[in-house]
Amino acid sequence: MSTIPSSMQLCRTLCAALAITAAGAASAAYPDHPITMILPFPAGGSVDAVARLTAAELGKRLGATIVVENVPGAGGTISTQRVARAAPDGYTLLFTTPNHTINPAILPKLPFDTEKDFAPVSLVAQIPELLVANSKQPFSDFKGFVDYARKNPGKLNYGSAGNGTLPHVTMELLLLQLGLNVVHVPYKGAAPAMNDLLGGQIGVKLDTITTSKPYIDTGRLKPLAYASDKRSPLMPDVPTIAESGLPGYEGILWLGILGPKGTPPAIVDKLNKTIAEMDKDPEIVKRLTEMGVEPVFNSPQAFQQMISKEIAQWKDVVQRAHITVN
């Protein structure tokens, strides 16, 4: 039997080699035209501000224009589906938040697979939540909140931006771990929830330093505890929830970038390394910190592991807390 390859075999081998060469060349030249970064939220607000800062600084370092496109709606699924179906060439990216890992628990019929249809690139930043109380509440720290809620089950209430939002599920996670009964009052957005917190219609709320600090400074709100693994430099006297009696607890609005499944590893690696460089820039760190935002980055593998872990975590919380979306 002859061992000489057939013409068809040679053709297949040559085509495969050419494809690999072309893919490598494309990755090396990346980016050679504008990149679109899709954001599942409307313009304005902290997430949009960080996305636009990231697009400008990342684009500068990559030598390309990155256009931020706001595509809100359906809890973020419209924009996320668009990225999932985009060409995996690094020119369509998703700038997203924990809605990415919460949605599988509250929206079971998603038109994409949250774990399998994306190529995680890196975290970019995070905004830890801050537990705050109306100034008239009979407690002024985290221990006082826990003691009061434990002695008065169902009497205290808390507000959120709506069912299934990050402040809702992170507060329910907190209550489940503490074994407390605090009544949830959902609002259509963070602003009306804050208005009622200031007015005393609700007692506590998980918010952010950026929006809460002006009211804390004027004495209308009390900071109880910070939901990160370390204290904030903006409010160094406020302890973390972890150090206040609940080790390991975090409530964090993370911000990260993903591409469509199949994005070439060389492109993912280039984006990841550029984000890491950006987040180490003292000027960027300063600008983010002043916004109440912490620069963070991780490897694509660590980001994927975090996504998988959160999907399982939020499914458990949603089931145990009986959370539904109206």
Coordinates of C-alpha atoms in Angstrom, one line a residue:
M1 CA 0.0 0.0 0.0
S2 CA 1.4 3.4 -0.9
T3 CA 2.2 5.9 1.8
I4 CA 2.2 8.9 -0.5
P5 CA -0.6 11.2 0.5
S6 CA -3.4 11.6 -1.9
S7 CA -4.0 15.0 -3.6
M8 CA -7.1 15.5 -1.4
Q9 CA -5.1 14.8 1.8
L10 CA -2.4 17.3 0.7
C11 CA -5.1 19.9 -0.1
R12 CA -6.7 19.5 3.3
T13 CA -3.3 19.7 5.1
L14 CA -2.4 22.8 3.1
C15 CA -5.8 24.5 3.7
A16 CA -5.5 23.8 7.4
A17 CA -2.0 25.3 7.5
L18 CA -3.2 28.4 5.6
A19 CA -6.1 28.8 8.0
I20 CA -3.8 28.7 11.0
T21 CA -1.4 31.1 9.4
A22 CA -4.2 33.5 8.5
A23 CA -5.7 33.3 12.0
G24 CA -2.2 34.0 13.5
A25 CA -1.7 37.0 11.1
A26 CA -5.2 38.4 12.0
S27 CA -4.4 38.1 15.7
A28 CA -1.0 39.8 15.3
A29 CA -2.6 42.7 13.4
Y30 CA -5.5 43.1 15.9
P31 CA -7.0 45.6 16.1
D32 CA -6.9 47.2 12.6
H33 CA -10.4 48.8 12.7
P34 CA -12.8 50.1 15.4
I35 CA -14.0 47.8 18.2
T36 CA -17.6 47.9 19.5
M37 CA -18.1 47.5 23.2
I38 CA -21.7 46.7 24.0
L39 CA -23.1 47.8 27.4
P40 CA -26.5 46.3 28.7
F41 CA -27.4 49.6 30.4
P42 CA -28.5 53.1 29.3
A43 CA -26.1 56.0 29.2
G44 CA -25.4 57.7 32.5
G45 CA -24.5 56.2 35.9
S46 CA -21.4 54.6 37.3
V47 CA -21.3 51.6 35.0
D48 CA -21.6 53.7 31.9
A49 CA -18.9 56.1 33.2
V50 CA -16.5 53.2 33.9
A51 CA -17.2 51.6 30.5
R52 CA -16.4 54.9 28.7
L53 CA -13.2 55.4 30.6
T54 CA -12.2 51.9 29.9
A55 CA -13.0 52.2 26.2
A56 CA -11.0 55.4 25.9
E57 CA -7.9 54.1 27.8
L58 CA -8.0 50.6 26.4
G59 CA -8.4 52.0 22.9
K60 CA -5.4 54.3 23.4
R61 CA -3.2 51.5 24.4
L62 CA -4.4 49.2 21.6
G63 CA -4.1 51.9 19.0
A64 CA -7.7 51.6 18.0
T65 CA -11.1 53.3 18.5
I66 CA -13.4 51.6 20.9
V67 CA -17.0 52.7 20.5
V68 CA -19.4 52.1 23.5
E69 CA -22.9 51.2 22.4
N70 CA -25.6 51.2 25.0
V71 CA -28.1 48.4 24.4
P72 CA -30.4 48.2 27.4
G73 CA -33.5 46.1 27.7
A74 CA -34.8 42.7 29.0
G75 CA -32.4 42.6 32.0
G76 CA -29.4 42.8 29.7
T77 CA -30.3 39.8 27.6
I78 CA -30.7 41.8 24.4
S79 CA -27.1 43.1 24.4
T80 CA -25.7 39.8 25.7
Q81 CA -27.4 37.8 22.9
R82 CA -26.0 40.2 20.4
V83 CA -22.5 39.5 21.5
A84 CA -23.1 35.8 21.8
R85 CA -24.1 35.8 18.0
A86 CA -21.3 38.2 16.9
A87 CA -18.3 37.1 14.9
P88 CA -15.6 35.8 17.3
D89 CA -12.9 38.2 16.0
G90 CA -12.4 40.5 18.9
Y91 CA -14.3 43.4 17.4
T92 CA -17.5 43.0 19.4
L93 CA -17.1 42.9 23.1
L94 CA -19.5 42.8 26.1
F95 CA -19.0 45.1 29.0
T96 CA -21.2 43.6 31.7
T97 CA -21.9 43.2 35.4
P98 CA -23.3 40.5 37.8
N99 CA -26.6 40.7 35.8
H100 CA -24.7 38.2 33.6
T101 CA -24.6 35.6 36.4
I102 CA -27.9 36.5 38.0
N103 CA -30.0 36.2 34.9
P104 CA -29.6 32.4 34.5
A105 CA -31.3 32.0 37.9
I106 CA -34.2 34.4 37.3
L107 CA -34.6 34.0 33.5
P108 CA -34.4 30.3 32.9
K109 CA -35.1 30.5 29.1
L110 CA -32.2 32.6 28.0
P111 CA -31.4 32.6 24.2
F112 CA -27.7 31.8 25.0
D113 CA -25.6 29.7 27.4
T114 CA -24.0 32.1 29.9
E115 CA -21.1 29.8 30.6
K116 CA -20.4 28.3 27.2
D117 CA -21.2 31.0 24.6
F118 CA -18.6 33.6 25.7
A119 CA -14.9 34.0 26.0
P120 CA -14.1 35.8 29.3
V121 CA -11.3 38.4 28.9
S122 CA -10.9 40.0 32.3
L123 CA -12.5 41.9 35.1
V124 CA -11.9 45.7 34.8
A125 CA -13.2 47.2 38.0
Q126 CA -15.6 46.6 40.9
I127 CA -17.9 48.7 43.0
P128 CA -18.5 47.1 46.4
E129 CA -21.9 47.8 48.0
L130 CA -22.3 49.7 51.2
L131 CA -25.0 48.8 53.7
V132 CA -26.7 52.1 54.8
A133 CA -29.5 52.9 57.2
N134 CA -31.9 55.8 57.5
S135 CA -30.6 58.2 60.3
K136 CA -33.7 57.6 62.5
Q137 CA -33.1 53.8 62.8
P138 CA -32.3 52.7 66.3
F139 CA -28.9 51.3 65.4
S140 CA -25.7 52.8 64.1
D141 CA -23.5 49.9 63.1
F142 CA -23.7 46.4 61.6
K143 CA -23.9 44.6 65.0
G144 CA -26.8 46.9 66.0
F145 CA -28.6 46.2 62.7
V146 CA -28.2 42.4 63.2
D147 CA -29.3 42.6 66.9
Y148 CA -32.4 44.7 66.0
A149 CA -33.4 42.6 63.1
R150 CA -33.1 39.4 65.2
K151 CA -35.2 40.8 68.0
N152 CA -37.8 42.2 65.6
P153 CA -38.3 39.7 62.8
G154 CA -40.3 41.1 59.9
K155 CA -40.5 44.6 61.4
L156 CA -37.5 46.1 59.5
N157 CA -37.6 46.5 55.7
Y158 CA -35.0 47.1 53.0
G159 CA -35.3 48.5 49.5
S160 CA -33.7 47.5 46.2
A161 CA -33.7 48.6 42.6
G162 CA -36.1 45.8 41.8
N163 CA -36.6 42.0 42.0
G164 CA -33.5 40.1 40.8
T165 CA -31.2 43.1 40.8
L166 CA -27.8 42.8 42.4
P167 CA -28.7 44.7 45.6
H168 CA -31.7 42.4 46.0
V169 CA -29.9 39.1 45.7
T170 CA -26.8 40.2 47.6
M171 CA -29.1 41.4 50.5
E172 CA -30.9 38.1 50.4
L173 CA -27.6 36.3 50.6
L174 CA -26.7 38.3 53.6
L175 CA -30.0 37.6 55.3
L176 CA -29.8 33.9 54.6
Q177 CA -26.3 33.7 56.0
L178 CA -27.4 35.6 59.2
G179 CA -30.8 33.9 59.5
L180 CA -32.6 37.2 59.6
N181 CA -36.2 38.2 58.5
V182 CA -36.1 41.6 56.9
V183 CA -38.8 42.5 54.4
H184 CA -37.9 43.3 50.8
V185 CA -39.5 46.3 49.1
P186 CA -38.7 46.4 45.4
Y187 CA -38.6 49.6 43.4
K188 CA -38.3 50.5 39.8
G189 CA -34.8 51.7 40.0
A190 CA -32.2 52.7 42.6
A191 CA -33.2 56.4 42.7
P192 CA -36.8 55.9 44.0
A193 CA -35.5 53.4 46.5
M194 CA -32.9 55.9 47.8
N195 CA -35.7 58.6 48.0
D196 CA -37.8 56.3 50.3
L197 CA -34.7 55.4 52.3
L198 CA -34.1 59.1 53.0
G199 CA -37.7 59.6 53.7
G200 CA -37.8 56.7 56.2
Q201 CA -40.3 54.5 54.3
I202 CA -37.6 51.8 54.3
G203 CA -35.0 51.2 56.9
V204 CA -31.9 50.0 55.2
K205 CA -30.4 49.5 51.7
L206 CA -27.4 48.1 50.0
D207 CA -26.1 51.0 47.9
T208 CA -22.7 52.4 46.8
I209 CA -20.4 54.9 48.4
T210 CA -20.7 57.2 45.3
T211 CA -24.4 57.7 45.8
S212 CA -24.6 57.4 49.6
K213 CA -21.7 59.5 50.7
P214 CA -23.4 62.9 50.2
Y215 CA -26.2 61.9 52.4
I216 CA -23.9 60.3 55.0
D217 CA -21.9 63.5 55.1
T218 CA -25.0 65.5 55.9
G219 CA -26.2 63.0 58.5
R220 CA -29.3 61.7 56.6
L221 CA -27.8 58.2 56.3
K222 CA -25.7 56.0 58.6
P223 CA -23.0 53.7 57.0
L224 CA -23.2 50.3 58.7
A225 CA -20.7 48.2 56.8
Y226 CA -18.8 47.8 53.5
A227 CA -19.4 44.6 51.5
S228 CA -15.8 44.1 50.2
D229 CA -12.8 42.1 51.5
K230 CA -11.1 45.4 52.5
R231 CA -12.2 48.8 53.7
S232 CA -12.7 51.7 51.2
P233 CA -10.1 54.5 51.2
L234 CA -13.0 56.9 50.7
M235 CA -14.5 55.8 54.1
P236 CA -11.7 54.0 56.0
D237 CA -13.6 54.2 59.3
V238 CA -16.4 52.0 58.0
P239 CA -15.7 48.3 58.7
T240 CA -16.4 45.5 56.2
I241 CA -19.2 43.1 56.7
A242 CA -16.6 40.3 56.8
E243 CA -14.8 41.8 59.7
S244 CA -18.1 42.7 61.4
G245 CA -19.0 39.0 62.0
L246 CA -19.6 37.4 58.6
P247 CA -16.3 36.2 57.2
G248 CA -16.1 35.7 53.4
Y249 CA -19.2 37.8 52.6
E250 CA -19.0 40.1 49.7
G251 CA -21.6 42.1 47.7
I252 CA -19.8 43.5 44.7
L253 CA -20.9 45.1 41.4
W254 CA -18.1 43.8 39.2
L255 CA -17.5 45.1 35.7
G256 CA -15.8 42.9 33.2
I257 CA -15.3 42.2 29.5
L258 CA -16.2 39.1 27.5
G259 CA -16.1 38.3 23.8
P260 CA -18.1 35.7 21.8
K261 CA -17.1 32.0 22.2
G262 CA -14.3 31.2 19.8
T263 CA -12.5 34.5 20.0
P264 CA -8.9 33.6 19.2
P265 CA -6.8 33.0 22.4
A266 CA -4.1 35.5 21.1
I267 CA -6.7 38.3 20.9
V268 CA -8.1 37.4 24.4
D269 CA -4.6 37.4 25.8
K270 CA -3.7 40.8 24.1
L271 CA -6.9 42.4 25.6
N272 CA -6.3 40.8 29.0
K273 CA -2.7 42.1 29.2
T274 CA -3.7 45.6 28.0
I275 CA -6.4 45.7 30.7
A276 CA -3.9 44.7 33.3
E277 CA -1.5 47.5 32.2
M278 CA -4.4 50.0 32.2
D279 CA -5.4 49.1 35.7
K280 CA -1.9 49.5 37.0
D281 CA -1.6 53.1 35.7
P282 CA -1.6 55.4 38.7
E283 CA -3.7 58.0 36.9
I284 CA -6.4 55.5 36.1
V285 CA -6.3 54.1 39.6
K286 CA -6.8 57.7 40.9
R287 CA -9.6 58.5 38.5
L288 CA -11.5 55.3 39.4
T289 CA -10.9 55.6 43.1
E290 CA -12.3 59.1 43.1
M291 CA -15.5 57.6 41.5
G292 CA -15.8 55.0 44.3
V293 CA -14.5 52.3 41.9
E294 CA -11.7 49.8 42.6
P295 CA -9.6 48.8 39.6
V296 CA -9.2 45.0 39.4
F297 CA -8.2 42.5 36.8
N298 CA -7.8 38.7 36.5
S299 CA -7.0 36.0 34.0
P300 CA -9.6 34.7 31.5
Q301 CA -9.5 31.4 33.4
A302 CA -10.1 33.0 36.8
F303 CA -12.9 35.1 35.3
Q304 CA -14.6 32.0 33.9
Q305 CA -14.3 30.2 37.3
M306 CA -15.8 33.3 39.0
I307 CA -18.7 33.3 36.5
S308 CA -19.4 29.6 37.1
K309 CA -19.3 30.0 40.9
E310 CA -21.7 33.0 40.8
I311 CA -24.2 31.3 38.6
A312 CA -24.4 28.4 41.1
Q313 CA -24.5 30.8 44.0
W314 CA -27.3 33.0 42.7
K315 CA -29.4 29.9 41.7
D316 CA -29.2 28.8 45.3
V317 CA -30.1 32.2 46.7
V318 CA -33.0 32.6 44.3
Q319 CA -34.4 29.2 45.2
R320 CA -34.0 29.6 48.9
A321 CA -35.3 33.2 49.0
H322 CA -38.1 32.4 46.6
I323 CA -37.1 35.3 44.3
T324 CA -39.3 35.8 41.2
V325 CA -39.3 38.5 38.5
N326 CA -42.7 40.0 37.8

